[in-house]
Amino acid sequence: MTHKPSVLFVCVHNAGRSQMAAGWLRHLAGDTIDVRSAGSAPTDQINPTAVDAMREVGIDITGETPTRLTWDTAEASDVIITMGCGDACPVFPGKRYEDWKLTDPAGQPLDIVRQVRDDIKTRVTDLLASIEPQS
């Protein structure tokens, strides 16, 4: 039996960076990785500029909803990628953690959000190369 790795992307509002990262990982990994995203203080909708930037590369994140980070979600994840959520992210022994320093796309023009999107793609591609399903 193979364990499907799980990755949790966490940012404050779960409306931009973490949603774009989750969109990239789903797009690049297909169903080989369980992808989650959450926020320490989620907003009520995905950032429309992030939606537009992702749509430009053929990835639709309009069906996603910002979700509050829970202890259970973090505990059930193998890899936790934080993006500016600070001390709100719980730490569990044995988990892999990375903190990605990324510009917050909230209130930014599309050209800045495109740069964030492309930076996230590079990081997600590197992350994917380092994750192997476990037996």
Coordinates of N, CA and C in Angstrom, one line a residue:
M1 N 0.8 -1.2 0.0 CA 0.0 0.0 0.0 C 0.9 1.2 0.0
T2 N 0.6 2.2 -0.8 CA 1.3 3.4 -0.9 C 0.6 4.6 -0.2
H3 N 1.4 5.3 0.6 CA 0.9 6.5 1.2 C 1.0 7.7 0.3
K4 N -0.2 8.3 0.0 CA -0.2 9.5 -0.8 C 0.2 10.7 0.0
P5 N 1.3 11.4 -0.3 CA 1.8 12.5 0.4 C 0.8 13.6 0.4
S6 N 0.8 14.4 1.5 CA -0.2 15.5 1.6 C 0.6 16.8 1.9
V7 N 0.2 17.9 1.2 CA 0.8 19.2 1.3 C -0.2 20.2 1.7
L8 N 0.1 21.0 2.7 CA -0.8 22.0 3.2 C -0.1 23.4 2.9
F9 N -0.8 24.3 2.2 CA -0.3 25.6 2.0 C -1.1 26.6 2.9
V10 N -0.3 27.4 3.7 CA -1.0 28.3 4.6 C -0.5 29.7 4.4
C11 N -1.5 30.6 4.3 CA -1.2 32.0 4.3 C -2.3 32.7 5.2
V12 N -2.2 34.0 5.4 CA -3.2 34.6 6.3 C -4.6 34.5 5.8
H13 N -4.9 35.0 4.6 CA -6.3 35.0 4.1 C -6.7 33.9 3.3
N14 N -5.8 33.0 2.9 CA -6.2 31.8 2.1 C -6.9 32.3 0.8
A15 N -6.5 33.4 0.3 CA -7.2 34.0 -0.8 C -6.3 34.2 -2.0
G16 N -5.0 34.1 -1.8 CA -4.1 34.5 -2.9 C -2.9 33.5 -3.0
R17 N -1.9 33.7 -2.2 CA -0.7 32.9 -2.3 C -0.9 31.4 -2.1
S18 N -1.6 31.0 -1.1 CA -1.8 29.6 -0.8 C -2.8 29.0 -1.8
Q19 N -3.7 29.8 -2.3 CA -4.6 29.2 -3.3 C -3.9 29.0 -4.7
M20 N -3.0 30.0 -5.0 CA -2.3 29.8 -6.2 C -1.3 28.6 -6.1
A21 N -0.7 28.5 -5.0 CA 0.3 27.3 -4.8 C -0.5 26.0 -4.9
A22 N -1.7 25.9 -4.2 CA -2.5 24.7 -4.3 C -2.9 24.4 -5.7
G23 N -3.3 25.5 -6.5 CA -3.7 25.3 -7.9 C -2.5 24.8 -8.7
W24 N -1.3 25.4 -8.5 CA -0.1 24.9 -9.2 C 0.1 23.4 -8.9
L25 N 0.1 23.0 -7.6 CA 0.5 21.7 -7.2 C -0.6 20.7 -7.8
R26 N -1.9 21.0 -7.7 CA -2.9 20.1 -8.3 C -2.6 20.0 -9.8
H27 N -2.3 21.1 -10.5 CA -2.1 21.1 -11.9 C -0.9 20.2 -12.3
L28 N 0.2 20.4 -11.5 CA 1.4 19.7 -11.9 C 1.5 18.2 -11.3
A29 N 0.8 17.9 -10.2 CA 0.9 16.6 -9.6 C -0.2 15.7 -9.9
G30 N -1.3 16.3 -10.4 CA -2.5 15.5 -10.6 C -3.0 14.9 -9.3
D31 N -3.4 13.7 -9.3 CA -3.9 13.1 -8.1 C -2.9 12.3 -7.2
T32 N -1.6 12.6 -7.5 CA -0.5 11.9 -6.8 C -0.3 12.5 -5.4
I33 N -0.7 13.7 -5.2 CA -0.5 14.3 -3.9 C -1.8 14.9 -3.4
D34 N -2.1 14.8 -2.1 CA -3.3 15.4 -1.5 C -2.9 16.8 -1.2
V35 N -3.6 17.7 -1.8 CA -3.3 19.2 -1.7 C -4.4 19.9 -0.9
R36 N -3.9 20.6 0.1 CA -4.8 21.4 1.0 C -4.3 22.8 1.1
S37 N -5.2 23.7 1.4 CA -4.8 25.1 1.7 C -5.7 25.7 2.8
A38 N -5.1 26.6 3.5 CA -5.9 27.2 4.6 C -5.3 28.5 5.0
G39 N -6.1 29.3 5.8 CA -5.6 30.6 6.3 C -5.8 30.7 7.7
S40 N -4.9 31.5 8.4 CA -5.0 31.8 9.8 C -6.2 32.8 10.0
A41 N -6.5 33.6 9.0 CA -7.6 34.6 9.1 C -8.3 34.7 7.7
P42 N -9.0 33.6 7.3 CA -9.4 33.6 5.9 C -10.5 34.7 5.6
T43 N -10.4 35.1 4.4 CA -11.4 36.1 3.9 C -12.6 35.3 3.3
D44 N -13.5 36.1 2.8 CA -14.8 35.4 2.3 C -14.7 35.0 0.8
Q45 N -13.6 35.4 0.1 CA -13.5 35.0 -1.3 C -12.1 35.0 -1.8
I46 N -11.8 34.3 -2.9 CA -10.5 34.2 -3.5 C -10.2 35.6 -4.1
N47 N -9.0 36.1 -4.0 CA -8.6 37.3 -4.6 C -8.8 37.2 -6.2
P48 N -9.7 38.1 -6.7 CA -10.0 38.1 -8.1 C -8.8 38.3 -9.0
T49 N -7.8 39.0 -8.6 CA -6.6 39.2 -9.4 C -5.8 37.9 -9.5
A50 N -5.7 37.2 -8.4 CA -5.1 35.9 -8.3 C -5.8 34.9 -9.3
V51 N -7.1 34.9 -9.3 CA -7.9 34.1 -10.2 C -7.6 34.4 -11.6
D52 N -7.5 35.7 -11.9 CA -7.2 36.1 -13.3 C -5.8 35.7 -13.7
A53 N -4.8 35.8 -12.8 CA -3.4 35.5 -13.1 C -3.3 34.0 -13.3
M54 N -4.0 33.2 -12.5 CA -4.0 31.7 -12.7 C -4.7 31.3 -14.0
R55 N -5.8 32.0 -14.3 CA -6.6 31.7 -15.5 C -5.7 31.9 -16.7
E56 N -4.8 32.9 -16.7 CA -3.9 33.1 -17.8 C -3.0 31.9 -18.2
V57 N -2.7 31.1 -17.2 CA -1.9 29.9 -17.4 C -2.7 28.6 -17.4
G58 N -4.1 28.8 -17.6 CA -4.9 27.6 -17.7 C -5.3 26.9 -16.5
I59 N -5.2 27.5 -15.3 CA -5.6 26.9 -14.1 C -6.7 27.7 -13.4
D60 N -7.8 27.0 -13.2 CA -9.0 27.6 -12.6 C -9.1 27.3 -11.1
I61 N -9.0 28.4 -10.4 CA -9.1 28.3 -8.9 C -10.4 28.9 -8.4
T62 N -11.4 29.2 -9.3 CA -12.6 29.9 -8.9 C -13.5 29.0 -8.0
G63 N -13.3 27.7 -8.1 CA -14.1 26.8 -7.3 C -13.6 26.6 -5.8
E64 N -12.5 27.3 -5.5 CA -11.9 27.2 -4.2 C -12.6 28.2 -3.2
T65 N -12.6 27.9 -2.0 CA -13.1 28.8 -0.9 C -12.1 28.9 0.2
P66 N -11.8 30.2 0.6 CA -10.9 30.3 1.7 C -11.4 29.5 2.9
T67 N -10.5 28.8 3.6 CA -10.8 27.9 4.7 C -9.9 28.2 5.9
R68 N -10.4 28.1 7.1 CA -9.7 28.4 8.3 C -8.7 27.2 8.6
L69 N -7.5 27.6 8.9 CA -6.5 26.6 9.3 C -7.0 25.9 10.6
T70 N -7.0 24.6 10.6 CA -7.4 23.8 11.8 C -6.2 22.9 12.3
W71 N -6.2 22.6 13.5 CA -5.2 21.7 14.1 C -5.2 20.4 13.3
D72 N -6.3 19.9 13.1 CA -6.5 18.6 12.4 C -5.9 18.6 11.0
T73 N -6.2 19.6 10.3 CA -5.7 19.7 8.9 C -4.1 19.8 8.9
A74 N -3.6 20.6 9.8 CA -2.1 20.6 9.9 C -1.5 19.3 10.3
E75 N -2.1 18.7 11.3 CA -1.6 17.4 11.8 C -1.7 16.3 10.8
A76 N -2.6 16.3 9.9 CA -2.8 15.3 8.9 C -2.0 15.5 7.6
S77 N -1.2 16.6 7.6 CA -0.4 16.9 6.4 C 1.1 16.5 6.6
D78 N 1.7 16.0 5.6 CA 3.1 15.6 5.6 C 4.0 16.8 5.5
V79 N 3.7 17.8 4.6 CA 4.5 18.9 4.3 C 3.6 20.2 4.6
I80 N 4.1 21.1 5.3 CA 3.4 22.4 5.6 C 4.2 23.5 5.1
I81 N 3.6 24.3 4.1 CA 4.3 25.4 3.5 C 3.6 26.7 4.0
T82 N 4.3 27.5 4.8 CA 3.7 28.7 5.3 C 4.2 29.9 4.4
M83 N 3.3 30.9 4.4 CA 3.5 32.1 3.5 C 3.1 33.3 4.3
G84 N 3.7 33.6 5.4 CA 3.4 34.8 6.1 C 2.3 34.6 7.2
C85 N 2.1 33.4 7.6 CA 1.0 33.2 8.6 C 1.5 33.4 10.1
G86 N 2.8 33.6 10.2 CA 3.4 33.8 11.5 C 3.2 32.7 12.5
D87 N 2.9 33.1 13.7 CA 2.8 32.1 14.8 C 1.5 31.4 14.8
A88 N 0.6 31.7 13.9 CA -0.7 31.0 13.9 C -0.6 29.6 13.4
C89 N 0.6 29.2 12.8 CA 0.7 27.8 12.3 C 1.2 26.9 13.3
P90 N 0.5 25.8 13.6 CA 0.9 24.9 14.6 C 2.2 24.1 14.1
V91 N 3.0 23.7 15.0 CA 4.2 22.9 14.7 C 4.0 21.5 15.3
F92 N 4.2 20.5 14.4 CA 4.1 19.1 14.8 C 5.5 18.4 14.6
P93 N 6.0 17.6 15.5 CA 7.2 16.9 15.3 C 7.1 16.0 14.1
G94 N 8.1 15.8 13.3 CA 8.1 14.9 12.2 C 7.5 15.4 10.9
K95 N 7.0 16.7 10.9 CA 6.5 17.3 9.7 C 7.6 18.0 9.0
R96 N 7.5 18.1 7.7 CA 8.4 19.0 6.9 C 7.8 20.4 6.8
Y97 N 8.5 21.4 7.2 CA 8.1 22.8 7.1 C 8.9 23.6 6.2
E98 N 8.3 24.5 5.4 CA 9.0 25.5 4.7 C 8.3 26.8 4.8
D99 N 9.0 27.9 4.9 CA 8.4 29.2 4.9 C 8.8 29.9 3.7
W100 N 7.8 30.2 2.8 CA 8.1 30.9 1.6 C 7.8 32.4 1.7
K101 N 8.9 33.2 1.5 CA 8.7 34.6 1.6 C 8.2 35.1 0.2
L102 N 7.0 35.5 0.2 CA 6.3 35.9 -1.1 C 5.6 37.2 -0.9
T103 N 5.5 38.0 -1.9 CA 4.7 39.2 -1.9 C 3.3 38.8 -1.7
D104 N 2.6 39.5 -0.8 CA 1.1 39.3 -0.7 C 0.4 39.9 -1.9
P105 N -0.3 39.2 -2.7 CA -1.0 39.7 -3.8 C -2.2 40.6 -3.5
A106 N -2.6 40.6 -2.3 CA -3.8 41.4 -1.9 C -3.6 42.9 -2.3
G107 N -4.5 43.4 -3.1 CA -4.4 44.8 -3.5 C -3.4 45.2 -4.6
Q108 N -2.7 44.2 -5.1 CA -1.6 44.4 -6.0 C -2.2 44.3 -7.5
P109 N -1.5 45.1 -8.4 CA -2.0 45.0 -9.8 C -1.6 43.7 -10.4
L110 N -2.2 43.4 -11.5 CA -2.0 42.1 -12.2 C -0.6 41.8 -12.5
D111 N 0.2 42.8 -12.9 CA 1.6 42.5 -13.3 C 2.4 42.0 -12.0
I112 N 2.1 42.5 -10.9 CA 2.8 42.0 -9.6 C 2.3 40.6 -9.3
V113 N 1.0 40.4 -9.4 CA 0.4 39.1 -9.1 C 1.0 38.0 -10.1
R114 N 1.2 38.4 -11.3 CA 1.8 37.5 -12.3 C 3.2 37.1 -11.8
Q115 N 4.0 38.0 -11.3 CA 5.3 37.7 -10.7 C 5.2 36.7 -9.6
V116 N 4.3 37.0 -8.7 CA 4.0 36.1 -7.5 C 3.7 34.7 -8.0
R117 N 2.7 34.6 -9.0 CA 2.3 33.4 -9.6 C 3.5 32.6 -10.1
D118 N 4.4 33.3 -10.9 CA 5.5 32.6 -11.5 C 6.5 32.1 -10.5
D119 N 6.7 32.9 -9.4 CA 7.6 32.6 -8.3 C 7.1 31.3 -7.6
I120 N 5.8 31.3 -7.4 CA 5.1 30.1 -6.8 C 5.3 28.9 -7.6
K121 N 5.1 29.0 -8.9 CA 5.3 27.9 -9.8 C 6.7 27.3 -9.7
T122 N 7.7 28.1 -9.7 CA 9.1 27.6 -9.5 C 9.2 26.9 -8.2
R123 N 8.7 27.4 -7.1 CA 8.8 26.8 -5.8 C 8.0 25.5 -5.7
V124 N 6.8 25.5 -6.3 CA 6.0 24.2 -6.3 C 6.7 23.2 -7.2
T125 N 7.3 23.5 -8.3 CA 8.0 22.6 -9.1 C 9.1 21.9 -8.4
D126 N 9.9 22.8 -7.6 CA 11.0 22.2 -6.8 C 10.4 21.3 -5.7
L127 N 9.4 21.8 -5.1 CA 8.7 21.0 -4.0 C 8.3 19.6 -4.5
L128 N 7.6 19.6 -5.6 CA 7.1 18.4 -6.2 C 8.3 17.4 -6.5
A129 N 9.4 17.9 -7.0 CA 10.6 17.1 -7.3 C 11.1 16.4 -6.0
S130 N 10.8 17.0 -4.9 CA 11.4 16.5 -3.6 C 10.4 15.6 -2.9
I131 N 9.2 15.4 -3.4 CA 8.2 14.6 -2.7 C 8.0 13.3 -3.4
E132 N 8.2 12.2 -2.7 CA 8.0 10.9 -3.3 C 6.9 10.2 -2.5
P133 N 5.9 9.5 -3.2 CA 5.0 8.7 -2.5 C 5.7 7.7 -1.6
Q134 N 5.2 7.4 -0.4 CA 5.9 6.5 0.5 C 5.1 5.1 0.5
S135 N 5.9 4.1 0.6 CA 5.2 2.7 0.7 C 4.8 2.4 2.1

